[in-house]
Amino acid sequence: QRHYRFPHHLLRHITTLSYYSYRSSPVFKGDNELSSMVSGFRAWTAQADAMAEKYSAAPGPIDFASAKKSVRDVALVESLEKMYSSSSPPALTYEWSKEDQDAKSQLIEDAKAGLAFTQEMIEDTEREIAYLRTHRTTREVSTSDMKEVYPDIAEEVEKEIENREWFKDTLNK
């Protein structure tokens, strides 16, 4: 009986990717293109999981008796059966080279670093959005409030007043 081994190191990486909950993150809900790509990735990981499960065990024996009943040329099936029983090819194995392992490990570490950076950017952006929502400009906001919320703009305005650049941003453009 022939035995084919699935490269289990790849299986481990593929199946761990499918356990991440992409639905919990609001980042994936806001962008339709990104959401579509994530759905495609989810489908791909589900297909990879199904294939890994299907091919994880050794294949069963070939049923030549049923083949003889369904094929007109029984001699052909008998010759295939004879060839199958007499041949004994070596098992196909996959050896993952150390260089390739190191390269893939480096890619994974780079992706983790990128993920950490992206998470940090998301947190910073959420804080900035919360800040901007609490300091939203309305008719009730005074110029003193604006100076507190936007000190860089207040400094620029004060400089323009001191330099008597009253209409610098509106005239001569």
Coordinates of N, CA and C in Angstrom, one line a residue:
Q1 N 0.8 -1.2 0.0 CA 0.0 0.0 0.0 C 0.9 1.2 0.0
R2 N 0.5 2.2 -0.8 CA 1.3 3.4 -0.9 C 0.9 4.4 0.2
H3 N 1.9 5.2 0.6 CA 1.7 6.1 1.7 C 2.3 7.5 1.3
Y4 N 1.5 8.5 1.3 CA 2.0 9.9 1.0 C 1.9 10.7 2.3
R5 N 3.0 11.4 2.6 CA 2.9 12.2 3.8 C 2.7 13.6 3.5
F6 N 1.7 14.2 4.2 CA 1.5 15.7 4.0 C 2.5 16.4 4.8
P7 N 3.0 17.5 4.3 CA 4.0 18.3 5.1 C 3.3 19.0 6.3
H8 N 3.4 18.4 7.4 CA 2.6 18.8 8.6 C 3.1 20.2 9.1
H9 N 4.3 20.6 8.9 CA 4.7 21.9 9.3 C 3.9 23.0 8.6
L10 N 3.5 22.7 7.3 CA 2.7 23.7 6.6 C 1.2 23.6 7.1
L11 N 0.8 22.4 7.4 CA -0.6 22.2 7.9 C -0.8 23.0 9.2
R12 N 0.3 22.9 10.1 CA 0.2 23.7 11.4 C 0.0 25.2 11.1
H13 N 0.8 25.7 10.2 CA 0.6 27.2 9.9 C -0.7 27.5 9.3
I14 N -1.2 26.7 8.4 CA -2.4 27.0 7.7 C -3.6 26.9 8.7
T15 N -3.6 25.9 9.5 CA -4.8 25.7 10.4 C -4.8 26.7 11.5
T16 N -3.6 27.2 11.9 CA -3.6 28.2 13.0 C -4.2 29.5 12.4
L17 N -3.9 29.8 11.1 CA -4.5 31.0 10.5 C -6.0 31.0 10.5
S18 N -6.6 29.9 10.4 CA -8.0 29.8 10.3 C -8.8 30.0 11.6
Y19 N -8.0 30.0 12.7 CA -8.7 30.1 14.0 C -8.8 31.6 14.5
Y20 N -8.1 32.5 13.8 CA -8.2 33.9 14.1 C -9.6 34.4 13.8
S21 N -10.2 35.1 14.7 CA -11.6 35.6 14.5 C -11.5 37.0 13.8
Y22 N -11.7 37.0 12.5 CA -11.7 38.2 11.7 C -13.0 39.1 11.9
R23 N -14.0 38.4 12.4 CA -15.3 39.1 12.6 C -15.3 40.1 13.8
S24 N -14.4 39.8 14.8 CA -14.4 40.6 16.0 C -13.7 41.9 15.7
S25 N -13.0 42.1 14.7 CA -12.2 43.3 14.5 C -13.1 44.3 13.6
P26 N -13.3 45.5 14.1 CA -14.1 46.5 13.3 C -13.3 47.0 12.1
V27 N -12.0 46.7 12.0 CA -11.2 47.1 10.9 C -11.7 46.4 9.6
F28 N -12.1 45.2 9.7 CA -12.4 44.4 8.6 C -13.9 44.7 8.1
K29 N -14.7 45.4 9.0 CA -16.0 45.6 8.6 C -16.2 46.9 7.8
G30 N -15.3 47.9 8.0 CA -15.5 49.2 7.4 C -15.1 49.3 6.0
D31 N -14.2 48.5 5.5 CA -13.7 48.6 4.1 C -14.2 47.4 3.4
N32 N -15.0 47.6 2.3 CA -15.6 46.5 1.5 C -14.5 45.7 0.8
E33 N -13.5 46.4 0.3 CA -12.5 45.6 -0.4 C -11.7 44.7 0.5
L34 N -11.4 45.2 1.7 CA -10.6 44.4 2.7 C -11.5 43.3 3.2
S35 N -12.8 43.6 3.4 CA -13.7 42.6 3.9 C -13.9 41.5 2.9
S36 N -13.9 41.8 1.6 CA -13.9 40.8 0.5 C -12.7 40.0 0.5
M37 N -11.5 40.6 0.7 CA -10.3 39.8 0.7 C -10.2 38.9 1.9
V38 N -10.7 39.4 3.1 CA -10.7 38.5 4.3 C -11.7 37.4 4.1
S39 N -12.8 37.6 3.5 CA -13.7 36.5 3.2 C -13.1 35.5 2.3
G40 N -12.4 35.9 1.3 CA -11.7 35.0 0.4 C -10.6 34.2 1.1
F41 N -9.9 34.9 2.0 CA -8.9 34.2 2.8 C -9.5 33.2 3.8
R42 N -10.7 33.5 4.3 CA -11.4 32.6 5.2 C -11.8 31.3 4.4
A43 N -12.3 31.5 3.2 CA -12.7 30.4 2.3 C -11.5 29.6 2.0
W44 N -10.4 30.2 1.7 CA -9.2 29.5 1.4 C -8.7 28.6 2.6
T45 N -8.7 29.2 3.8 CA -8.3 28.4 5.0 C -9.2 27.3 5.3
A46 N -10.5 27.5 5.0 CA -11.5 26.4 5.2 C -11.2 25.3 4.2
Q47 N -11.0 25.6 3.0 CA -10.6 24.6 2.0 C -9.3 23.9 2.4
A48 N -8.3 24.6 2.8 CA -7.1 24.0 3.2 C -7.3 23.1 4.4
D49 N -8.1 23.5 5.4 CA -8.4 22.6 6.5 C -9.1 21.3 6.0
A50 N -10.1 21.5 5.1 CA -10.8 20.3 4.6 C -9.8 19.4 3.8
M51 N -8.9 19.9 3.0 CA -8.0 19.1 2.3 C -7.0 18.4 3.2
A52 N -6.6 19.2 4.3 CA -5.6 18.6 5.2 C -6.3 17.4 6.0
E53 N -7.5 17.6 6.3 CA -8.2 16.5 7.0 C -8.4 15.3 6.0
K54 N -8.7 15.6 4.8 CA -9.0 14.5 3.8 C -7.7 13.7 3.5
Y55 N -6.6 14.4 3.4 CA -5.4 13.7 3.0 C -4.4 13.4 4.2
S56 N -4.9 13.6 5.4 CA -4.0 13.3 6.5 C -3.8 11.8 6.7
A57 N -4.8 11.0 6.4 CA -4.6 9.5 6.5 C -4.1 8.9 5.2
A58 N -3.6 7.7 5.3 CA -3.1 7.0 4.1 C -4.3 6.6 3.3
P59 N -4.2 6.5 2.0 CA -5.3 6.1 1.2 C -5.7 4.7 1.3
G60 N -6.9 4.4 1.2 CA -7.4 3.0 1.3 C -7.0 2.1 0.1
P61 N -7.2 0.9 0.2 CA -6.8 0.0 -1.0 C -7.8 0.2 -2.1
I62 N -7.3 -0.1 -3.3 CA -8.1 0.1 -4.5 C -9.0 -1.2 -4.7
D63 N -10.2 -0.9 -5.0 CA -11.2 -2.0 -5.2 C -11.2 -2.4 -6.6
F64 N -10.4 -3.3 -7.0 CA -10.3 -3.8 -8.4 C -11.5 -4.6 -8.8
A65 N -12.2 -5.3 -7.8 CA -13.3 -6.1 -8.1 C -14.5 -5.3 -8.7
S66 N -14.8 -4.2 -8.0 CA -15.8 -3.3 -8.5 C -15.5 -2.7 -9.9
A67 N -14.2 -2.4 -10.1 CA -13.7 -1.9 -11.3 C -13.9 -2.9 -12.5
K68 N -13.7 -4.2 -12.2 CA -13.9 -5.2 -13.2 C -15.3 -5.3 -13.6
K69 N -16.2 -5.1 -12.7 CA -17.7 -5.2 -13.0 C -18.2 -4.0 -13.8
S70 N -17.5 -2.8 -13.6 CA -18.0 -1.6 -14.3 C -17.3 -1.3 -15.6
V71 N -16.2 -1.9 -15.9 CA -15.4 -1.6 -17.1 C -15.6 -2.8 -18.1
R72 N -15.7 -2.4 -19.4 CA -15.9 -3.5 -20.4 C -14.7 -4.3 -20.6
D73 N -13.5 -3.7 -20.6 CA -12.3 -4.4 -20.9 C -11.7 -4.9 -19.5
V74 N -12.0 -6.1 -19.1 CA -11.6 -6.6 -17.8 C -10.1 -6.9 -17.8
A75 N -9.6 -7.2 -19.0 CA -8.1 -7.5 -19.1 C -7.3 -6.3 -18.8
L76 N -7.8 -5.1 -19.1 CA -7.1 -3.9 -18.8 C -7.1 -3.7 -17.3
V77 N -8.2 -3.9 -16.6 CA -8.2 -3.8 -15.1 C -7.3 -4.8 -14.5
E78 N -7.3 -6.0 -15.0 CA -6.4 -7.1 -14.5 C -4.9 -6.7 -14.7
S79 N -4.6 -6.1 -15.8 CA -3.2 -5.7 -16.0 C -2.8 -4.6 -15.1
L80 N -3.7 -3.7 -14.8 CA -3.5 -2.6 -13.9 C -3.3 -3.2 -12.5
E81 N -4.1 -4.2 -12.1 CA -4.1 -4.8 -10.8 C -2.7 -5.5 -10.6
K82 N -2.3 -6.2 -11.7 CA -1.0 -6.9 -11.6 C 0.1 -5.9 -11.5
M83 N 0.1 -4.8 -12.2 CA 1.1 -3.8 -12.1 C 1.1 -3.2 -10.7
Y84 N 0.0 -2.9 -10.2 CA -0.2 -2.3 -8.9 C 0.4 -3.2 -7.8
S85 N 0.1 -4.5 -7.9 CA 0.5 -5.4 -6.8 C 2.0 -5.7 -6.9
S86 N 2.6 -5.6 -8.1 CA 4.0 -5.9 -8.3 C 4.9 -4.7 -8.0
S87 N 4.4 -3.5 -8.2 CA 5.3 -2.3 -7.9 C 5.3 -1.9 -6.5
S88 N 6.4 -1.4 -6.0 CA 6.4 -0.9 -4.7 C 7.3 0.4 -4.7
P89 N 6.8 1.5 -5.1 CA 7.6 2.7 -5.2 C 7.8 3.3 -3.8
P90 N 8.9 4.0 -3.6 CA 9.2 4.5 -2.2 C 8.1 5.6 -1.9
A91 N 7.9 5.8 -0.6 CA 7.0 6.8 -0.1 C 7.5 8.2 -0.4
L92 N 6.6 9.0 -0.9 CA 7.0 10.4 -1.2 C 7.1 11.2 0.1
T93 N 8.2 11.7 0.4 CA 8.4 12.5 1.6 C 8.9 13.9 1.2
Y94 N 8.6 14.8 2.0 CA 9.0 16.2 1.8 C 9.9 16.6 3.0
E95 N 11.1 17.0 2.6 CA 12.0 17.5 3.6 C 12.1 19.0 3.5
W96 N 11.8 19.7 4.6 CA 11.8 21.1 4.6 C 13.2 21.6 5.0
S97 N 13.9 22.2 4.0 CA 15.3 22.6 4.3 C 15.4 23.7 5.4
K98 N 16.5 23.7 6.0 CA 16.8 24.6 7.1 C 16.7 26.1 6.6
E99 N 17.2 26.3 5.4 CA 17.2 27.7 4.9 C 15.8 28.1 4.6
D100 N 15.0 27.2 4.1 CA 13.6 27.6 3.8 C 12.8 27.8 5.2
Q101 N 13.1 27.0 6.2 CA 12.5 27.1 7.5 C 12.9 28.5 8.1
D102 N 14.2 28.9 8.0 CA 14.6 30.1 8.5 C 14.0 31.3 7.8
A103 N 13.9 31.2 6.4 CA 13.2 32.2 5.6 C 11.8 32.4 6.0
K104 N 11.0 31.3 6.1 CA 9.6 31.4 6.5 C 9.4 31.9 7.9
S105 N 10.3 31.5 8.8 CA 10.3 32.0 10.2 C 10.5 33.5 10.2
Q106 N 11.4 34.0 9.4 CA 11.7 35.4 9.4 C 10.5 36.1 8.8
L107 N 9.8 35.6 7.8 CA 8.6 36.2 7.2 C 7.5 36.2 8.3
I108 N 7.4 35.2 9.1 CA 6.3 35.2 10.1 C 6.6 36.2 11.2
E109 N 7.9 36.3 11.6 CA 8.3 37.3 12.6 C 8.1 38.8 12.0
D110 N 8.4 39.0 10.8 CA 8.1 40.3 10.2 C 6.7 40.6 10.1
A111 N 5.8 39.6 9.8 CA 4.4 39.8 9.8 C 3.9 40.1 11.2
K112 N 4.4 39.4 12.2 CA 4.0 39.7 13.6 C 4.4 41.1 14.0
A113 N 5.6 41.5 13.6 CA 6.0 42.9 13.9 C 5.1 43.9 13.2
G114 N 4.8 43.6 12.0 CA 3.8 44.5 11.2 C 2.5 44.5 11.9
L115 N 2.0 43.4 12.4 CA 0.7 43.3 13.0 C 0.7 44.1 14.3
A116 N 1.8 44.1 15.1 CA 1.9 44.8 16.3 C 1.9 46.3 16.0
F117 N 2.6 46.7 14.9 CA 2.6 48.1 14.5 C 1.2 48.6 14.1
T118 N 0.6 47.7 13.3 CA -0.8 48.1 12.8 C -1.8 48.2 14.0
Q119 N -1.7 47.3 15.0 CA -2.5 47.3 16.1 C -2.3 48.6 16.9
E120 N -1.0 49.0 17.0 CA -0.7 50.3 17.7 C -1.3 51.5 16.9
M121 N -1.2 51.4 15.6 CA -1.8 52.5 14.8 C -3.3 52.6 15.0
I122 N -3.9 51.4 15.0 CA -5.4 51.4 15.2 C -5.7 52.0 16.5
E123 N -5.0 51.6 17.6 CA -5.3 52.2 18.9 C -5.1 53.7 18.9
D124 N -4.0 54.2 18.3 CA -3.8 55.6 18.3 C -4.9 56.3 17.5
T125 N -5.3 55.7 16.4 CA -6.3 56.3 15.6 C -7.7 56.3 16.3
E126 N -8.0 55.3 17.1 CA -9.2 55.2 17.8 C -9.2 56.3 18.9
R127 N -8.0 56.5 19.6 CA -7.9 57.6 20.6 C -8.1 58.9 20.0
E128 N -7.5 59.1 18.8 CA -7.6 60.4 18.1 C -9.1 60.7 17.7
I129 N -9.8 59.6 17.2 CA -11.2 59.8 16.8 C -12.0 60.1 18.1
A130 N -11.7 59.5 19.2 CA -12.5 59.8 20.4 C -12.2 61.2 20.8
Y131 N -11.0 61.7 20.7 CA -10.6 63.0 21.1 C -11.3 64.0 20.2
L132 N -11.3 63.8 18.9 CA -12.0 64.7 18.0 C -13.5 64.7 18.2
R133 N -14.1 63.6 18.6 CA -15.5 63.6 18.8 C -15.9 64.4 20.1
T134 N -15.0 64.3 21.1 CA -15.3 65.1 22.3 C -15.0 66.6 22.1
H135 N -14.2 66.9 21.1 CA -13.8 68.3 20.9 C -14.3 68.8 19.5
R136 N -15.5 68.3 19.2 CA -16.1 68.7 17.9 C -16.4 70.2 17.9
T137 N -16.2 70.8 16.7 CA -16.4 72.2 16.6 C -17.9 72.4 16.2
T138 N -18.6 73.2 17.1 CA -20.0 73.6 16.9 C -20.1 75.1 17.0
R139 N -21.4 75.6 16.9 CA -21.6 77.0 17.1 C -21.3 77.5 18.5
E140 N -21.4 76.6 19.5 CA -21.2 77.0 20.9 C -19.7 77.0 21.3
V141 N -18.8 76.6 20.4 CA -17.4 76.6 20.8 C -16.9 78.0 20.6
S142 N -16.2 78.5 21.6 CA -15.6 79.8 21.6 C -14.2 79.8 21.0
T143 N -13.6 80.9 20.7 CA -12.3 81.0 20.1 C -11.3 80.5 21.2
S144 N -11.5 80.8 22.4 CA -10.6 80.3 23.5 C -10.6 78.8 23.5
D145 N -11.8 78.2 23.4 CA -11.9 76.7 23.3 C -11.1 76.2 22.1
M146 N -11.2 76.8 21.0 CA -10.5 76.4 19.8 C -9.0 76.5 20.0
K147 N -8.6 77.6 20.7 CA -7.1 77.7 21.0 C -6.6 76.6 21.8
E148 N -7.5 76.1 22.8 CA -7.1 75.0 23.6 C -7.0 73.7 22.9
V149 N -8.0 73.5 22.0 CA -8.1 72.2 21.3 C -7.0 72.2 20.2
Y150 N -6.7 73.3 19.5 CA -5.8 73.3 18.4 C -4.7 74.4 18.7
P151 N -3.8 74.1 19.5 CA -2.7 75.0 19.9 C -1.8 75.4 18.7
D152 N -1.6 74.5 17.8 CA -0.7 74.9 16.7 C -1.3 75.9 15.8
I153 N -2.6 75.8 15.6 CA -3.4 76.8 14.8 C -3.4 78.1 15.5
A154 N -3.7 78.1 16.8 CA -3.7 79.3 17.6 C -2.4 80.0 17.5
E155 N -1.3 79.3 17.6 CA 0.0 79.9 17.5 C 0.3 80.6 16.2
E156 N -0.2 79.9 15.1 CA 0.0 80.4 13.8 C -0.8 81.7 13.6
V157 N -2.1 81.7 14.1 CA -2.9 82.9 14.1 C -2.3 84.0 14.8
E158 N -1.8 83.8 16.0 CA -1.2 84.8 16.8 C 0.0 85.4 16.1
K159 N 0.8 84.6 15.5 CA 2.0 85.1 14.7 C 1.5 85.9 13.6
E160 N 0.5 85.5 12.9 CA 0.0 86.3 11.7 C -0.6 87.7 12.2
I161 N -1.2 87.7 13.4 CA -1.7 89.0 13.9 C -0.5 89.9 14.3
E162 N 0.5 89.4 14.9 CA 1.7 90.1 15.3 C 2.4 90.7 14.0
N163 N 2.4 89.9 13.0 CA 3.1 90.3 11.7 C 2.2 91.1 10.8
R164 N 0.9 91.3 11.3 CA -0.1 92.1 10.5 C -0.3 91.4 9.1
E165 N -0.4 90.1 9.1 CA -0.7 89.4 7.9 C -2.2 89.0 8.0
W166 N -3.1 90.0 7.9 CA -4.5 89.8 8.1 C -5.1 88.9 7.1
F167 N -4.8 89.1 5.8 CA -5.5 88.3 4.8 C -4.5 87.5 4.0
K168 N -3.5 87.0 4.7 CA -2.4 86.2 4.1 C -3.0 85.0 3.3
D169 N -3.9 84.3 3.9 CA -4.4 83.0 3.4 C -5.5 83.2 2.4
T170 N -6.0 84.5 2.2 CA -7.1 84.7 1.2 C -6.8 85.5 0.0
L171 N -5.9 86.5 0.2 CA -5.6 87.4 -0.9 C -4.3 87.0 -1.6
N172 N -4.1 87.5 -2.8 CA -2.9 87.3 -3.7 C -2.7 85.8 -3.9
K173 N -3.7 85.0 -4.2 CA -3.5 83.6 -4.6 C -4.1 83.4 -5.9

